[in-house]
């Protein structure tokens, strides 16, 4: 008997257990990594980078018609179901201002730190038809993201890429005069150092394998800018909030994932200080842990109808 993954958003296409026969028909190589576990359930070893990448390729092709998705071994390989959840919760946020989910290219979104995987713009465009701008400080990541787009030419009119030339800024150099975005989104670097990132990954590997692994295995990959920054997520999101106030009239909803619940008080206090008019915290499942989407807006209620 199959059971739904009830922690995922109700519109998430991945609530049901994976149909590996279906996925293997999309990516035949995946069959070498599928096995039946002690609970008589077909699965893969999620601590194997190759297995996770092949699963992602199959999911993106089967559910979203994304062809030839690939990333270098050094880059972050994201779990698709959790990433899709973020997109669906943003859709809910936009739906609050009208009776139905706004779809189509008139809705523009901004993905901060899109990475080599380009996963948020891909999911947002395929799920809702939104137009997306993906940004990153890493040129090689953007080059790989562009290769994904070049294999899916129908996406070229809807997804653009832009490099952030200054790692000390988030919105500056990206949002230009005249730009308007319905939302921004970001999955920020979680750790405050490379050592912390490696220790966190060792814990993740142990949890997946139920083993006493001594060596960290970067099962989802990840370069420095994807996994850690000075001061960790609290420093990164603090910078994002401070800078968002300078672009308060050009983005309807600023959003960001927050891994540590303890960070929320400080961040919401800062949002009040910069005079955000509306602040929301939404709990959401992100793989094996609970994450939160922090959302804030500087746009007065009376002006919301002009945005969507």
XYZ file of C-alpha atoms in Angstrom:
308
model
C 0.000 0.000 0.000
C 1.425 3.387 -0.992
C 1.243 6.335 1.352
C 1.530 10.023 0.584
C 4.371 12.129 1.931
C 1.908 14.312 3.810
C 4.543 16.809 4.943
C 4.876 18.085 1.383
C 2.675 20.828 -0.058
C -0.681 19.613 -1.389
C 0.225 20.693 -4.946
C 3.649 19.032 -4.805
C 3.920 16.437 -7.582
C 6.177 14.281 -5.380
C 3.788 13.447 -2.537
C 3.489 9.835 -3.681
C 6.350 7.307 -3.403
C 8.678 7.253 -6.394
C 7.549 5.005 -9.253
C 11.005 3.718 -10.128
C 9.827 1.773 -13.190
C 8.549 5.042 -14.601
C 11.696 6.953 -13.622
C 14.028 4.267 -15.013
C 12.170 4.508 -18.331
C 13.245 8.174 -18.379
C 16.840 7.575 -17.244
C 17.787 3.891 -17.763
C 21.090 4.213 -15.875
C 19.122 4.798 -12.665
C 18.242 1.069 -12.536
C 21.788 0.253 -11.361
C 21.175 2.219 -8.134
C 17.658 1.087 -7.217
C 17.235 -1.656 -4.613
C 14.500 -3.015 -2.327
C 15.107 -2.151 1.322
C 14.172 -4.041 4.510
C 10.672 -2.557 4.335
C 10.191 -4.051 0.839
C 10.250 -0.580 -0.685
C 12.183 0.344 -3.809
C 14.665 3.131 -3.091
C 18.201 4.395 -3.733
C 21.163 5.084 -1.458
C 20.819 8.841 -0.953
C 24.420 9.115 0.248
C 25.679 8.239 -3.249
C 26.106 11.419 -5.331
C 25.651 9.583 -8.643
C 22.394 7.978 -7.501
C 20.941 11.309 -6.342
C 21.911 13.019 -9.600
C 20.325 10.290 -11.733
C 17.162 10.437 -9.641
C 17.012 14.207 -10.144
C 17.481 13.815 -13.895
C 14.589 11.354 -14.006
C 12.290 13.477 -11.825
C 12.972 16.635 -13.817
C 12.418 14.871 -17.127
C 9.310 12.921 -16.109
C 7.467 15.597 -14.139
C 8.747 18.836 -15.693
C 9.992 17.881 -19.173
C 13.490 19.199 -18.404
C 15.903 17.446 -20.767
C 19.613 16.768 -20.214
C 19.766 18.272 -16.735
C 23.271 17.844 -15.368
C 25.660 19.471 -12.913
C 29.412 19.170 -12.247
C 30.372 16.857 -9.393
C 31.540 19.814 -7.278
C 28.132 21.507 -7.253
C 25.099 21.166 -5.019
C 22.662 18.415 -6.069
C 19.334 19.493 -4.574
C 16.454 17.242 -3.468
C 13.698 18.074 -5.958
C 10.592 17.526 -3.731
C 11.770 20.002 -1.084
C 12.758 22.580 -3.702
C 9.326 22.267 -5.329
C 7.692 22.966 -1.970
C 9.337 26.410 -1.749
C 7.922 27.316 -5.171
C 4.409 26.196 -4.188
C 4.477 28.161 -0.936
C 5.476 31.277 -2.870
C 2.472 30.654 -5.150
C 0.282 30.557 -2.015
C 1.777 33.866 -0.898
C 0.886 35.491 -4.215
C -2.590 33.923 -4.164
C -3.433 35.823 -0.975
C -3.814 38.966 -3.076
C -6.401 37.470 -5.443
C -8.728 34.494 -5.728
C -6.510 32.299 -7.887
C -2.829 31.468 -8.312
C -1.249 34.027 -10.659
C 0.350 32.230 -13.580
C 2.164 33.148 -16.758
C 5.098 35.321 -17.772
C 3.554 38.504 -16.360
C 4.774 37.215 -12.972
C 8.524 37.776 -12.588
C 10.591 36.094 -9.893
C 14.188 36.554 -8.758
C 16.261 33.574 -7.559
C 19.270 34.622 -5.483
C 22.074 32.034 -5.711
C 20.536 29.920 -8.443
C 23.637 27.710 -8.643
C 24.693 25.328 -11.394
C 21.479 23.337 -10.904
C 19.054 26.201 -11.790
C 16.394 24.207 -9.982
C 14.132 26.979 -8.651
C 13.706 28.792 -11.988
C 13.081 25.453 -13.726
C 10.408 24.403 -11.223
C 8.806 27.851 -11.063
C 8.541 28.188 -14.837
C 7.268 24.665 -15.437
C 4.822 24.741 -12.510
C 3.320 28.195 -13.012
C 4.725 29.674 -16.215
C 6.499 32.466 -14.350
C 9.392 34.429 -15.795
C 12.560 34.018 -13.733
C 15.926 35.724 -13.286
C 18.595 33.510 -11.719
C 21.662 35.130 -10.176
C 24.922 33.807 -8.766
C 28.395 35.050 -7.872
C 29.996 31.999 -9.496
C 30.534 32.289 -13.250
C 31.095 28.566 -13.800
C 27.797 27.792 -12.054
C 25.987 30.193 -14.361
C 27.694 28.645 -17.384
C 26.344 25.241 -16.384
C 22.885 26.718 -15.776
C 23.023 28.199 -19.268
C 23.882 24.770 -20.696
C 20.714 23.397 -19.108
C 18.717 26.184 -20.760
C 20.396 25.555 -24.111
C 19.134 21.949 -23.950
C 15.616 23.256 -23.259
C 15.229 26.050 -25.771
C 11.527 26.582 -25.009
C 12.668 28.002 -21.641
C 15.022 30.616 -23.095
C 12.376 33.381 -23.343
C 11.370 32.831 -19.719
C 14.579 32.250 -17.730
C 17.500 34.679 -17.763
C 20.785 34.542 -15.855
C 22.877 37.339 -14.382
C 26.150 37.270 -12.483
C 26.504 39.176 -9.228
C 29.977 40.784 -9.598
C 30.282 41.765 -5.935
C 29.916 39.027 -3.273
C 29.236 41.740 -0.691
C 25.902 42.554 -2.323
C 22.710 40.640 -2.988
C 20.242 42.899 -4.810
C 22.588 45.711 -5.837
C 23.943 45.158 -9.402
C 20.994 42.806 -10.021
C 17.807 44.858 -9.649
C 17.932 47.766 -12.089
C 15.812 50.902 -12.387
C 12.430 49.960 -13.771
C 12.624 46.296 -12.706
C 9.658 44.875 -10.797
C 9.529 41.397 -9.296
C 6.525 39.704 -7.710
C 8.942 37.845 -5.436
C 12.546 37.037 -4.668
C 13.635 33.663 -3.310
C 16.821 32.307 -1.799
C 18.193 29.165 -0.193
C 21.110 30.785 1.646
C 24.420 29.217 2.711
C 23.615 27.488 5.987
C 27.036 26.989 7.599
C 29.478 29.581 8.926
C 32.664 27.744 7.884
C 33.939 24.917 5.711
C 34.584 22.842 8.855
C 30.972 23.292 9.949
C 29.749 22.278 6.474
C 31.818 19.096 6.551
C 30.647 18.186 10.056
C 27.033 18.769 9.041
C 27.453 16.553 6.023
C 29.005 13.806 8.144
C 25.903 13.880 10.380
C 23.679 13.719 7.293
C 25.607 10.752 5.916
C 25.367 8.913 9.253
C 21.614 9.526 9.397
C 21.086 8.237 5.865
C 23.255 5.159 6.268
C 22.585 4.597 9.994
C 26.326 4.020 10.100
C 29.347 5.144 12.054
C 30.915 6.883 9.070
C 34.156 8.643 9.985
C 34.647 10.571 6.769
C 32.225 13.250 5.543
C 30.723 12.429 2.173
C 29.385 15.446 0.310
C 26.444 13.477 -0.979
C 24.720 16.547 -2.348
C 27.984 18.202 -3.371
C 28.326 21.921 -2.904
C 30.887 24.631 -3.450
C 31.834 27.176 -0.825
C 29.279 29.790 -1.901
C 26.516 27.169 -1.827
C 27.243 25.712 1.603
C 28.829 28.317 3.835
C 29.599 31.999 4.297
C 31.148 34.115 7.031
C 28.616 34.277 9.863
C 26.374 31.565 8.427
C 22.744 32.008 7.413
C 22.006 34.666 10.028
C 24.688 36.978 8.604
C 23.621 36.319 5.014
C 19.911 36.915 5.653
C 20.685 39.989 7.776
C 22.527 41.455 4.797
C 19.609 40.499 2.543
C 17.069 42.234 4.800
C 19.136 45.401 5.102
C 19.605 45.578 1.344
C 15.963 44.734 0.587
C 14.898 48.040 2.157
C 16.756 49.838 -0.641
C 14.611 48.024 -3.244
C 11.372 48.120 -1.251
C 9.240 49.445 -4.119
C 10.530 46.982 -6.728
C 9.777 43.600 -5.107
C 6.330 42.672 -3.789
C 7.530 39.804 -1.562
C 11.093 39.148 -0.473
C 11.457 35.545 0.721
C 14.236 33.360 2.085
C 14.563 29.909 3.613
C 15.663 29.831 7.260
C 17.076 26.551 8.596
C 17.590 27.504 12.222
C 14.427 28.302 14.149
C 16.533 30.250 16.643
C 17.416 32.743 13.888
C 13.824 33.889 13.420
C 13.536 36.237 16.402
C 16.597 38.252 15.437
C 15.546 38.375 11.771
C 11.959 39.439 12.452
C 13.210 42.095 14.879
C 15.442 43.458 12.121
C 12.540 43.418 9.655
C 10.514 45.606 12.001
C 13.487 47.929 12.334
C 13.735 48.398 8.554
C 9.958 49.039 8.527
C 8.694 46.012 6.623
C 4.900 46.365 6.514
C 4.138 42.657 6.470
C 6.171 39.728 7.857
C 5.250 36.047 7.521
C 6.928 32.837 8.668
C 5.739 29.623 7.001
C 6.868 26.183 8.184
C 7.675 23.770 5.377
C 9.302 20.366 4.935
C 12.733 20.315 3.319
C 13.795 16.700 2.951
C 14.391 15.152 6.385
C 14.134 18.390 8.328
C 11.690 21.230 8.802
C 12.678 24.549 7.304
C 10.916 27.878 7.261
C 10.145 30.429 4.612
C 10.537 33.967 5.898
C 8.647 36.486 3.762
C 8.394 40.252 4.043
C 6.935 43.131 2.051
C 7.207 46.898 2.071
C 4.239 47.390 -0.286
C 1.099 48.922 1.323
C -2.079 46.845 1.136
C -3.805 49.476 -1.005
C -1.186 49.038 -3.749
C -1.175 45.234 -3.907
C -3.759 45.076 -6.707
C -1.343 46.876 -9.026
C 1.224 44.067 -8.772
C -0.522 40.898 -9.932
